[in-house]
GROMACS .gro file of N, CA and C in nm:
model
  510
    1MET      N    1   0.435 -16.057  19.637
    1MET     CA    2   0.489 -15.990  19.715
    1MET      C    3   0.620 -15.873  19.643
    2ILE      N    4   0.610 -15.827  19.616
    2ILE     CA    5   0.700 -15.740  19.522
    2ILE      C    6   0.750 -15.611  19.646
    3SER      N    7   0.950 -15.688  19.549
    3SER     CA    8   1.032 -15.618  19.660
    3SER      C    9   1.064 -15.458  19.657
    4SER      N   10   1.113 -15.418  19.771
    4SER     CA   11   1.143 -15.293  19.778
    4SER      C   12   1.206 -15.189  19.621
    5PRO      N   13   1.292 -15.293  19.574
    5PRO     CA   14   1.359 -15.299  19.438
    5PRO      C   15   1.351 -15.256  19.325
    6THR      N   16   1.247 -15.403  19.334
    6THR     CA   17   1.072 -15.357  19.166
    6THR      C   18   1.010 -15.222  19.234
    7LEU      N   19   0.919 -15.222  19.328
    7LEU     CA   20   0.888 -15.076  19.329
    7LEU      C   21   0.965 -14.986  19.333
    8HIS      N   22   1.061 -15.029  19.352
    8HIS     CA   23   1.184 -14.813  19.315
    8HIS      C   24   1.171 -14.848  19.197
    9VAL      N   25   1.176 -14.916  19.147
    9VAL     CA   26   1.171 -14.893  18.989
    9VAL      C   27   1.055 -14.866  18.868
   10ILE      N   28   0.965 -14.879  18.959
   10ILE     CA   29   0.813 -14.881  18.898
   10ILE      C   30   0.754 -14.776  18.952
   11SER      N   31   0.796 -14.652  19.050
   11SER     CA   32   0.778 -14.568  19.062
   11SER      C   33   0.876 -14.457  19.044
   12THR      N   34   0.952 -14.475  18.995
   12THR     CA   35   1.099 -14.418  18.939
   12THR      C   36   1.081 -14.399  18.783
   13GLU      N   37   0.996 -14.518  18.758
   13GLU     CA   38   0.941 -14.497  18.550
   13GLU      C   39   0.857 -14.449  18.575
   14LEU      N   40   0.780 -14.415  18.660
   14LEU     CA   41   0.655 -14.380  18.645
   14LEU      C   42   0.711 -14.179  18.645
   15THR      N   43   0.751 -14.145  18.811
   15THR     CA   44   0.768 -14.032  18.805
   15THR      C   45   0.911 -13.964  18.662
   16ILE      N   46   1.012 -14.082  18.613
   16ILE     CA   47   1.063 -13.986  18.493
   16ILE      C   48   0.993 -13.922  18.409
   17GLY      N   49   0.877 -14.047  18.379
   17GLY     CA   50   0.793 -14.028  18.250
   17GLY      C   51   0.719 -13.915  18.277
   18MET      N   52   0.687 -13.950  18.345
   18MET     CA   53   0.582 -13.773  18.378
   18MET      C   54   0.660 -13.698  18.324
   19PHE      N   55   0.754 -13.633  18.407
   19PHE     CA   56   0.858 -13.496  18.398
   19PHE      C   57   0.925 -13.531  18.328
   20ALA      N   58   0.953 -13.580  18.217
   20ALA     CA   59   0.975 -13.616  18.089
   20ALA      C   60   0.817 -13.554  17.962
   21LEU      N   61   0.728 -13.561  18.007
   21LEU     CA   62   0.594 -13.574  17.904
   21LEU      C   63   0.627 -13.385  17.962
   22SER      N   64   0.589 -13.379  18.106
   22SER     CA   65   0.588 -13.253  18.127
   22SER      C   66   0.700 -13.131  18.059
   23GLY      N   67   0.843 -13.148  18.050
   23GLY     CA   68   0.954 -13.133  17.995
   23GLY      C   69   0.891 -13.024  17.906
   24VAL      N   70   0.933 -13.196  17.774
   24VAL     CA   71   0.841 -13.126  17.676
   24VAL      C   72   0.719 -13.106  17.632
   25ALA      N   73   0.656 -13.059  17.729
   25ALA     CA   74   0.540 -12.968  17.704
   25ALA      C   75   0.565 -12.833  17.728
   26PHE      N   76   0.612 -12.849  17.809
   26PHE     CA   77   0.696 -12.665  17.857
   26PHE      C   78   0.787 -12.635  17.820
   27LEU      N   79   0.831 -12.737  17.689
   27LEU     CA   80   0.931 -12.636  17.603
   27LEU      C   81   0.821 -12.606  17.470
   28LEU      N   82   0.682 -12.676  17.404
   28LEU     CA   83   0.674 -12.660  17.358
   28LEU      C   84   0.626 -12.515  17.365
   29CYS      N   85   0.551 -12.450  17.546
   29CYS     CA   86   0.534 -12.339  17.573
   29CYS      C   87   0.605 -12.274  17.571
   30LEU      N   88   0.723 -12.294  17.584
   30LEU     CA   89   0.828 -12.163  17.553
   30LEU      C   90   0.822 -12.158  17.392
   31LEU      N   91   0.767 -12.233  17.328
   31LEU     CA   92   0.844 -12.240  17.193
   31LEU      C   93   0.755 -12.141  17.106
   32GLN      N   94   0.601 -12.209  17.185
   32GLN     CA   95   0.479 -12.192  17.153
   32GLN      C   96   0.472 -12.201  17.029
   33LYS      N   97   0.448 -12.326  17.025
   33LYS     CA   98   0.445 -12.375  16.869
   33LYS      C   99   0.287 -12.491  16.979
   34GLY      N  100   0.256 -12.590  16.889
   34GLY     CA  101   0.195 -12.699  16.913
   34GLY      C  102   0.073 -12.690  16.970
   35PRO      N  103  -0.018 -12.772  17.023
   35PRO     CA  104  -0.166 -12.749  17.012
   35PRO      C  105  -0.210 -12.667  17.136
   36LEU      N  106  -0.277 -12.611  17.148
   36LEU     CA  107  -0.337 -12.514  17.330
   36LEU      C  108  -0.319 -12.581  17.375
   37SER      N  109  -0.351 -12.716  17.358
   37SER     CA  110  -0.345 -12.841  17.561
   37SER      C  111  -0.190 -12.846  17.588
   38ARG      N  112  -0.132 -12.761  17.529
   38ARG     CA  113   0.068 -12.793  17.594
   38ARG      C  114   0.085 -12.783  17.760
   39GLU      N  115  -0.059 -12.628  17.759
   39GLU     CA  116   0.037 -12.579  17.869
   39GLU      C  117  -0.063 -12.687  17.996
   40ALA      N  118  -0.107 -12.722  17.968
   40ALA     CA  119  -0.275 -12.796  18.074
   40ALA      C  120  -0.170 -12.924  18.063
   41VAL      N  121  -0.122 -13.051  17.972
   41VAL     CA  122  -0.017 -13.108  17.983
   41VAL      C  123   0.106 -13.092  18.072
   42ALA      N  124   0.152 -12.981  18.048
   42ALA     CA  125   0.237 -12.955  18.135
   42ALA      C  126   0.200 -12.945  18.260
   43HIS      N  127   0.156 -12.935  18.291
   43HIS     CA  128   0.130 -12.887  18.435
   43HIS      C  129   0.055 -12.987  18.527
   44TRP      N  130  -0.071 -13.097  18.431
   44TRP     CA  131  -0.077 -13.195  18.504
   44TRP      C  132  -0.046 -13.310  18.467
   45ALA      N  133   0.112 -13.298  18.385
   45ALA     CA  134   0.230 -13.447  18.366
   45ALA      C  135   0.301 -13.355  18.499
   46LEU      N  136   0.253 -13.236  18.501
   46LEU     CA  137   0.384 -13.165  18.632
   46LEU      C  138   0.310 -13.243  18.788
   47LEU      N  139   0.228 -13.207  18.809
   47LEU     CA  140   0.141 -13.286  18.890
   47LEU      C  141   0.159 -13.457  18.935
   48GLY      N  142   0.178 -13.525  18.776
   48GLY     CA  143   0.161 -13.603  18.803
   48GLY      C  144   0.292 -13.701  18.874
   49GLY      N  145   0.430 -13.606  18.855
   49GLY     CA  146   0.540 -13.660  18.905
   49GLY      C  147   0.543 -13.617  19.006
   50LEU      N  148   0.504 -13.474  19.046
   50LEU     CA  149   0.564 -13.494  19.205
   50LEU      C  150   0.467 -13.500  19.311
   51LEU      N  151   0.349 -13.567  19.291
   51LEU     CA  152   0.347 -13.654  19.290
   51LEU      C  153   0.360 -13.848  19.338
   52ALA      N  154   0.437 -13.864  19.220
   52ALA     CA  155   0.502 -14.014  19.233
   52ALA      C  156   0.639 -13.947  19.328
   53THR      N  157   0.651 -13.888  19.336
   53THR     CA  158   0.807 -13.866  19.397
   53THR      C  159   0.841 -13.921  19.509
   54PRO      N  160   0.764 -13.912  19.593
   54PRO     CA  161   0.757 -13.912  19.731
   54PRO      C  162   0.812 -14.053  19.708
   55PHE      N  163   0.739 -14.151  19.647
   55PHE     CA  164   0.724 -14.290  19.709
   55PHE      C  165   0.859 -14.318  19.584
   56ALA      N  166   0.931 -14.251  19.468
   56ALA     CA  167   1.002 -14.345  19.456
   56ALA      C  168   1.109 -14.285  19.526
   57ILE      N  169   1.153 -14.182  19.604
   57ILE     CA  170   1.195 -14.143  19.741
   57ILE      C  171   1.232 -14.218  19.808
   58LEU      N  172   1.110 -14.259  19.856
   58LEU     CA  173   1.136 -14.337  19.970
   58LEU      C  174   1.165 -14.504  19.937
   59THR      N  175   1.095 -14.546  19.836
   59THR     CA  176   1.144 -14.668  19.791
   59THR      C  177   1.291 -14.709  19.812
   60GLY      N  178   1.348 -14.556  19.716
   60GLY     CA  179   1.495 -14.596  19.660
   60GLY      C  180   1.565 -14.649  19.889
   61ILE      N  181   1.564 -14.489  19.894
   61ILE     CA  182   1.612 -14.503  20.017
   61ILE      C  183   1.557 -14.624  20.091
   62ASP      N  184   1.474 -14.655  20.089
   62ASP     CA  185   1.415 -14.838  20.132
   62ASP      C  186   1.519 -14.975  20.064
   63SER      N  187   1.532 -14.940  19.912
   63SER     CA  188   1.611 -15.058  19.906
   63SER      C  189   1.778 -15.051  19.885
   64ALA      N  190   1.790 -14.925  19.927
   64ALA     CA  191   1.938 -14.883  19.904
   64ALA      C  192   1.999 -14.961  19.947
   65PRO      N  193   2.096 -15.048  19.936
   65PRO     CA  194   2.187 -15.173  20.035
   65PRO      C  195   2.265 -15.027  20.195
   66GLY      N  196   2.234 -15.072  20.294
   66GLY     CA  197   2.345 -15.014  20.381
   66GLY      C  198   2.188 -14.936  20.486
   67ASP      N  199   2.225 -14.789  20.552
   67ASP     CA  200   2.154 -14.806  20.665
   67ASP      C  201   2.101 -14.682  20.606
   68GLY      N  202   2.084 -14.624  20.495
   68GLY     CA  203   2.041 -14.559  20.430
   68GLY      C  204   2.087 -14.452  20.375
   69ILE      N  205   2.112 -14.319  20.369
   69ILE     CA  206   2.171 -14.252  20.284
   69ILE      C  207   2.311 -14.258  20.335
   70ASP      N  208   2.396 -14.314  20.332
   70ASP     CA  209   2.549 -14.319  20.372
   70ASP      C  210   2.666 -14.294  20.206
   71ASN      N  211   2.553 -14.291  20.170
   71ASN     CA  212   2.671 -14.253  19.980
   71ASN      C  213   2.656 -14.090  19.958
   72PRO      N  214   2.759 -14.128  19.950
   72PRO     CA  215   2.750 -13.911  19.863
   72PRO      C  216   2.630 -13.885  19.735
   73LEU      N  217   2.622 -14.014  19.650
   73LEU     CA  218   2.626 -14.005  19.540
   73LEU      C  219   2.386 -14.034  19.611
   74LEU      N  220   2.402 -14.041  19.683
   74LEU     CA  221   2.250 -14.123  19.721
   74LEU      C  222   2.195 -14.005  19.754
   75ALA      N  223   2.276 -13.889  19.906
   75ALA     CA  224   2.307 -13.832  19.904
   75ALA      C  225   2.252 -13.692  19.823
   76ASN      N  226   2.315 -13.699  19.718
   76ASN     CA  227   2.295 -13.587  19.588
   76ASN      C  228   2.151 -13.614  19.544
   77LYS      N  229   2.115 -13.702  19.494
   77LYS     CA  230   2.003 -13.809  19.459
   77LYS      C  231   1.908 -13.677  19.545
   78VAL      N  232   1.909 -13.756  19.696
   78VAL     CA  233   1.789 -13.680  19.784
   78VAL      C  234   1.809 -13.485  19.731
   79LEU      N  235   1.925 -13.451  19.764
   79LEU     CA  236   1.894 -13.311  19.741
   79LEU      C  237   1.864 -13.268  19.608
   80LEU      N  238   1.921 -13.315  19.505
   80LEU     CA  239   1.832 -13.308  19.319
   80LEU      C  240   1.687 -13.275  19.335
   81SER      N  241   1.641 -13.406  19.401
   81SER     CA  242   1.506 -13.424  19.343
   81SER      C  243   1.449 -13.332  19.447
   82MET      N  244   1.478 -13.334  19.541
   82MET     CA  245   1.385 -13.234  19.684
   82MET      C  246   1.406 -13.066  19.574
   83THR      N  247   1.477 -13.045  19.545
   83THR     CA  248   1.538 -12.922  19.444
   83THR      C  249   1.402 -12.909  19.352
   84SER      N  250   1.415 -13.041  19.254
   84SER     CA  251   1.329 -13.032  19.165
   84SER      C  252   1.215 -12.999  19.187
   85ALA      N  253   1.193 -13.107  19.367
   85ALA     CA  254   1.032 -13.122  19.367
   85ALA      C  255   0.895 -12.954  19.452
   86GLY      N  256   1.042 -12.853  19.458
   86GLY     CA  257   1.010 -12.804  19.587
   86GLY      C  258   1.063 -12.654  19.394
   87LEU      N  259   1.077 -12.643  19.278
   87LEU     CA  260   1.070 -12.579  19.180
   87LEU      C  261   0.955 -12.642  19.113
   88ALA      N  262   0.899 -12.723  19.098
   88ALA     CA  263   0.773 -12.794  19.036
   88ALA      C  264   0.663 -12.734  19.131
   89ILE      N  265   0.645 -12.779  19.260
   89ILE     CA  266   0.518 -12.697  19.390
   89ILE      C  267   0.488 -12.582  19.367
   90GLY      N  268   0.639 -12.495  19.295
   90GLY     CA  269   0.655 -12.327  19.278
   90GLY      C  270   0.602 -12.350  19.128
   91VAL      N  271   0.610 -12.359  19.034
   91VAL     CA  272   0.526 -12.352  18.919
   91VAL      C  273   0.371 -12.413  18.898
   92LEU      N  274   0.339 -12.499  18.997
   92LEU     CA  275   0.216 -12.537  18.962
   92LEU      C  276   0.120 -12.456  19.090
   93VAL      N  277   0.168 -12.378  19.185
   93VAL     CA  278   0.111 -12.241  19.232
   93VAL      C  279   0.104 -12.121  19.214
   94ARG      N  280   0.186 -12.090  19.144
   94ARG     CA  281   0.179 -12.024  19.095
   94ARG      C  282   0.044 -12.047  18.952
   95ARG      N  283   0.070 -12.074  18.909
   95ARG     CA  284   0.003 -12.141  18.807
   95ARG      C  285  -0.125 -12.164  18.814
   96LYS      N  286  -0.154 -12.204  18.924
   96LYS     CA  287  -0.308 -12.190  19.033
   96LYS      C  288  -0.367 -12.044  19.075
   97TRP      N  289  -0.303 -11.947  19.074
   97TRP     CA  290  -0.302 -11.827  19.091
   97TRP      C  291  -0.307 -11.767  19.006
   98GLY      N  292  -0.311 -11.802  18.870
   98GLY     CA  293  -0.383 -11.732  18.800
   98GLY      C  294  -0.226 -11.683  18.698
   99GLY      N  295  -0.082 -11.732  18.710
   99GLY     CA  296   0.020 -11.699  18.630
   99GLY      C  297  -0.007 -11.693  18.544
  100GLU      N  298   0.018 -11.633  18.474
  100GLU     CA  299   0.056 -11.664  18.266
  100GLU      C  300   0.190 -11.750  18.226
  101ALA      N  301   0.142 -11.832  18.164
  101ALA     CA  302   0.293 -11.941  18.166
  101ALA      C  303   0.375 -11.826  17.992
  102ASP      N  304   0.463 -11.803  18.073
  102ASP     CA  305   0.579 -11.665  18.024
  102ASP      C  306   0.678 -11.778  17.975
  103ILE      N  307   0.835 -11.707  17.953
  103ILE     CA  308   0.928 -11.783  17.973
  103ILE      C  309   1.041 -11.808  18.069
  104ARG      N  310   0.982 -11.724  18.149
  104ARG     CA  311   1.014 -11.751  18.270
  104ARG      C  312   0.939 -11.911  18.376
  105HIS      N  313   0.806 -11.913  18.354
  105HIS     CA  314   0.762 -12.014  18.417
  105HIS      C  315   0.810 -12.152  18.303
  106ALA      N  316   0.821 -12.118  18.177
  106ALA     CA  317   0.876 -12.256  18.176
  106ALA      C  318   0.964 -12.272  18.087
  107CYS      N  319   1.021 -12.210  18.143
  107CYS     CA  320   1.214 -12.192  18.178
  107CYS      C  321   1.172 -12.300  18.348
  108THR      N  322   1.086 -12.212  18.426
  108THR     CA  323   1.111 -12.310  18.545
  108THR      C  324   1.061 -12.461  18.568
  109GLY      N  325   0.976 -12.446  18.512
  109GLY     CA  326   0.953 -12.621  18.483
  109GLY      C  327   1.006 -12.671  18.406
  110MET      N  328   1.118 -12.607  18.275
  110MET     CA  329   1.221 -12.706  18.227
  110MET      C  330   1.311 -12.775  18.371
  111ILE      N  331   1.365 -12.656  18.428
  111ILE     CA  332   1.455 -12.633  18.540
  111ILE      C  333   1.457 -12.810  18.601
  112SER      N  334   1.295 -12.747  18.689
  112SER     CA  335   1.216 -12.897  18.803
  112SER      C  336   1.247 -13.020  18.685
  113VAL      N  337   1.208 -13.044  18.577
  113VAL     CA  338   1.206 -13.138  18.468
  113VAL      C  339   1.359 -13.170  18.463
  114GLY      N  340   1.477 -13.066  18.425
  114GLY     CA  341   1.633 -13.111  18.446
  114GLY      C  342   1.690 -13.188  18.493
  115LEU      N  343   1.630 -13.117  18.647
  115LEU     CA  344   1.711 -13.089  18.777
  115LEU      C  345   1.644 -13.354  18.792
  116MET      N  346   1.502 -13.313  18.788
  116MET     CA  347   1.441 -13.521  18.835
  116MET      C  348   1.551 -13.549  18.702
  117LEU      N  349   1.572 -13.576  18.558
  117LEU     CA  350   1.624 -13.649  18.502
  117LEU      C  351   1.792 -13.647  18.552
  118THR      N  352   1.871 -13.562  18.558
  118THR     CA  353   1.999 -13.559  18.650
  118THR      C  354   1.982 -13.606  18.790
  119THR      N  355   1.867 -13.609  18.863
  119THR     CA  356   1.868 -13.732  18.957
  119THR      C  357   1.869 -13.906  18.888
  120ALA      N  358   1.728 -13.895  18.786
  120ALA     CA  359   1.760 -14.014  18.767
  120ALA      C  360   1.892 -14.070  18.707
  121GLY      N  361   1.983 -13.991  18.630
  121GLY     CA  362   2.136 -14.070  18.631
  121GLY      C  363   2.241 -14.073  18.683
  122MET      N  364   2.201 -13.988  18.790
  122MET     CA  365   2.276 -14.047  18.893
  122MET      C  366   2.196 -14.176  18.969
  123GLY      N  367   2.145 -14.189  18.926
  123GLY     CA  368   2.059 -14.322  19.021
  123GLY      C  369   2.097 -14.485  18.909
  124GLY      N  370   2.131 -14.449  18.744
  124GLY     CA  371   2.137 -14.528  18.702
  124GLY      C  372   2.339 -14.554  18.712
  125GLU      N  373   2.381 -14.417  18.743
  125GLU     CA  374   2.557 -14.393  18.789
  125GLU      C  375   2.566 -14.534  18.942
  126TYR      N  376   2.464 -14.496  19.028
  126TYR     CA  377   2.470 -14.574  19.082
  126TYR      C  378   2.443 -14.712  19.148
  127SER      N  379   2.338 -14.791  19.077
  127SER     CA  380   2.285 -14.898  19.040
  127SER      C  381   2.368 -14.972  18.975
  128ARG      N  382   2.372 -14.944  18.850
  128ARG     CA  383   2.464 -14.993  18.761
  128ARG      C  384   2.636 -14.955  18.683
  129ASN      N  385   2.679 -14.835  18.759
  129ASN     CA  386   2.805 -14.795  18.730
  129ASN      C  387   2.800 -14.732  18.594
  130GLU      N  388   2.684 -14.670  18.527
  130GLU     CA  389   2.663 -14.640  18.370
  130GLU      C  390   2.589 -14.526  18.417
  131THR      N  391   2.601 -14.372  18.320
  131THR     CA  392   2.546 -14.285  18.349
  131THR      C  393   2.600 -14.221  18.190
  132LEU      N  394   2.576 -14.057  18.159
  132LEU     CA  395   2.575 -14.002  18.038
  132LEU      C  396   2.593 -13.855  18.121
  133LEU      N  397   2.628 -13.868  18.277
  133LEU     CA  398   2.631 -13.766  18.333
  133LEU      C  399   2.794 -13.819  18.400
  134PHE      N  400   2.859 -13.690  18.292
  134PHE     CA  401   2.996 -13.730  18.328
  134PHE      C  402   3.017 -13.591  18.467
  135PHE      N  403   2.989 -13.470  18.446
  135PHE     CA  404   3.034 -13.347  18.501
  135PHE      C  405   2.950 -13.370  18.657
  136VAL      N  406   2.820 -13.499  18.709
  136VAL     CA  407   2.810 -13.514  18.842
  136VAL      C  408   2.870 -13.554  18.992
  137PRO      N  409   2.915 -13.481  19.044
  137PRO     CA  410   3.073 -13.495  19.100
  137PRO      C  411   2.973 -13.665  19.213
  138LYS      N  412   3.159 -13.676  19.238
  138LYS     CA  413   3.075 -13.856  19.259
  138LYS      C  414   3.079 -13.891  19.471
  139GLU      N  415   3.217 -13.758  19.459
  139GLU     CA  416   3.241 -13.808  19.641
  139GLU      C  417   3.210 -13.661  19.686
  140THR      N  418   3.150 -13.595  19.674
  140THR     CA  419   3.114 -13.460  19.705
  140THR      C  420   2.977 -13.440  19.745
  141VAL      N  421   2.943 -13.430  19.895
  141VAL     CA  422   2.762 -13.377  19.840
  141VAL      C  423   2.782 -13.184  19.870
  142LEU      N  424   2.656 -13.158  19.798
  142LEU     CA  425   2.669 -13.014  19.761
  142LEU      C  426   2.580 -13.021  19.908
  143ILE      N  427   2.597 -12.959  20.023
  143ILE     CA  428   2.484 -12.942  20.113
  143ILE      C  429   2.536 -12.752  20.142
  144PHE      N  430   2.402 -12.687  20.169
  144PHE     CA  431   2.451 -12.557  20.196
  144PHE      C  432   2.463 -12.500  20.346
  145PRO      N  433   2.481 -12.415  20.386
  145PRO     CA  434   2.515 -12.416  20.526
  145PRO      C  435   2.370 -12.364  20.595
  146ILE      N  436   2.340 -12.343  20.737
  146ILE     CA  437   2.250 -12.349  20.785
  146ILE      C  438   2.169 -12.239  20.754
  147TRP      N  439   2.315 -12.142  20.772
  147TRP     CA  440   2.240 -12.007  20.750
  147TRP      C  441   2.189 -11.991  20.592
  148ALA      N  442   2.241 -12.067  20.500
  148ALA     CA  443   2.193 -11.993  20.401
  148ALA      C  444   2.043 -12.060  20.353
  149SER      N  445   2.036 -12.200  20.409
  149SER     CA  446   1.925 -12.252  20.460
  149SER      C  447   1.809 -12.189  20.502
  150ILE      N  448   1.862 -12.126  20.640
  150ILE     CA  449   1.712 -12.075  20.647
  150ILE      C  450   1.646 -11.911  20.562
  151LEU      N  451   1.812 -11.908  20.535
  151LEU     CA  452   1.805 -11.766  20.456
  151LEU      C  453   1.688 -11.815  20.319
  152LEU      N  454   1.758 -11.899  20.306
  152LEU     CA  455   1.595 -12.025  20.131
  152LEU      C  456   1.502 -11.940  20.161
  153ILE      N  457   1.475 -12.042  20.309
  153ILE     CA  458   1.348 -12.029  20.329
  153ILE      C  459   1.243 -11.919  20.426
  154ILE      N  460   1.313 -11.859  20.428
  154ILE     CA  461   1.266 -11.741  20.501
  154ILE      C  462   1.251 -11.623  20.310
  155LEU      N  463   1.341 -11.627  20.245
  155LEU     CA  464   1.272 -11.567  20.085
  155LEU      C  465   1.158 -11.637  20.039
  156GLY      N  466   1.181 -11.719  20.073
  156GLY     CA  467   1.074 -11.840  20.000
  156GLY      C  468   0.926 -11.852  20.042
  157ILE      N  469   0.922 -11.779  20.199
  157ILE     CA  470   0.807 -11.767  20.236
  157ILE      C  471   0.745 -11.650  20.230
  158VAL      N  472   0.820 -11.533  20.224
  158VAL     CA  473   0.865 -11.374  20.141
  158VAL      C  474   0.761 -11.394  20.020
  159ILE      N  475   0.786 -11.441  19.982
  159ILE     CA  476   0.721 -11.452  19.790
  159ILE      C  477   0.594 -11.482  19.830
  160ILE      N  478   0.594 -11.624  19.864
  160ILE     CA  479   0.436 -11.699  19.896
  160ILE      C  480   0.366 -11.596  19.974
  161ALA      N  481   0.387 -11.510  20.069
  161ALA     CA  482   0.329 -11.437  20.113
  161ALA      C  483   0.304 -11.283  20.006
  162LYS      N  484   0.365 -11.222  19.938
  162LYS     CA  485   0.400 -11.139  19.833
  162LYS      C  486   0.230 -11.218  19.796
  163SER      N  487   0.331 -11.310  19.716
  163SER     CA  488   0.168 -11.382  19.496
  163SER      C  489   0.062 -11.356  19.673
  164ALA      N  490   0.087 -11.449  19.782
  164ALA     CA  491  -0.085 -11.405  19.828
  164ALA      C  492  -0.164 -11.300  19.798
  165ILE      N  493  -0.067 -11.231  19.868
  165ILE     CA  494  -0.151 -11.064  19.869
  165ILE      C  495  -0.198 -11.010  19.726
  166GLN      N  496  -0.102 -11.043  19.650
  166GLN     CA  497  -0.131 -10.998  19.484
  166GLN      C  498  -0.217 -11.065  19.475
  167HIS      N  499  -0.271 -11.178  19.500
  167HIS     CA  500  -0.363 -11.259  19.406
  167HIS      C  501  -0.532 -11.184  19.499
  168ARG      N  502  -0.494 -11.206  19.603
  168ARG     CA  503  -0.617 -11.136  19.689
  168ARG      C  504  -0.639 -10.986  19.652
  169VAL      N  505  -0.597 -10.894  19.603
  169VAL     CA  506  -0.601 -10.807  19.588
  169VAL      C  507  -0.664 -10.776  19.444
  170SER      N  508  -0.592 -10.880  19.341
  170SER     CA  509  -0.670 -10.848  19.186
  170SER      C  510  -0.762 -10.910  19.200
   0.00000   0.00000   0.00000
């Protein structure tokens, strides 16, 4: 039987590998260099990383000592990984609806990748007490107030609705 920490390492490596591949492909899209398949690689790798993300999160919470998320570093990891997943979904939805892979699209994909790689770096800080992320707050959890979260949800729904209406009209 595979232990939860081992399963977490496997799912995390899959997630980070897919996101890293996606980041390189989005960088090539931004630079407009490399093979023509760079855009397809960026999106498929992002989708693969996005599909592996919930397994990494769930196995990470299960393998953490204690009652789950009782460490500020773990709470920040969940916040960053969920933010990265949200941006990745936005990039993939925009592409599915026929959006061009312009500079904003490639930059949003790279930001999603950067947030996920930051999350991985925080995991190294938590498990091995080593990381290259010296600027990450260790004892502070960055949480929005409720009103800001509700405002962002409404803004996201409006943007998705506007995109859906434009896609239907085009």
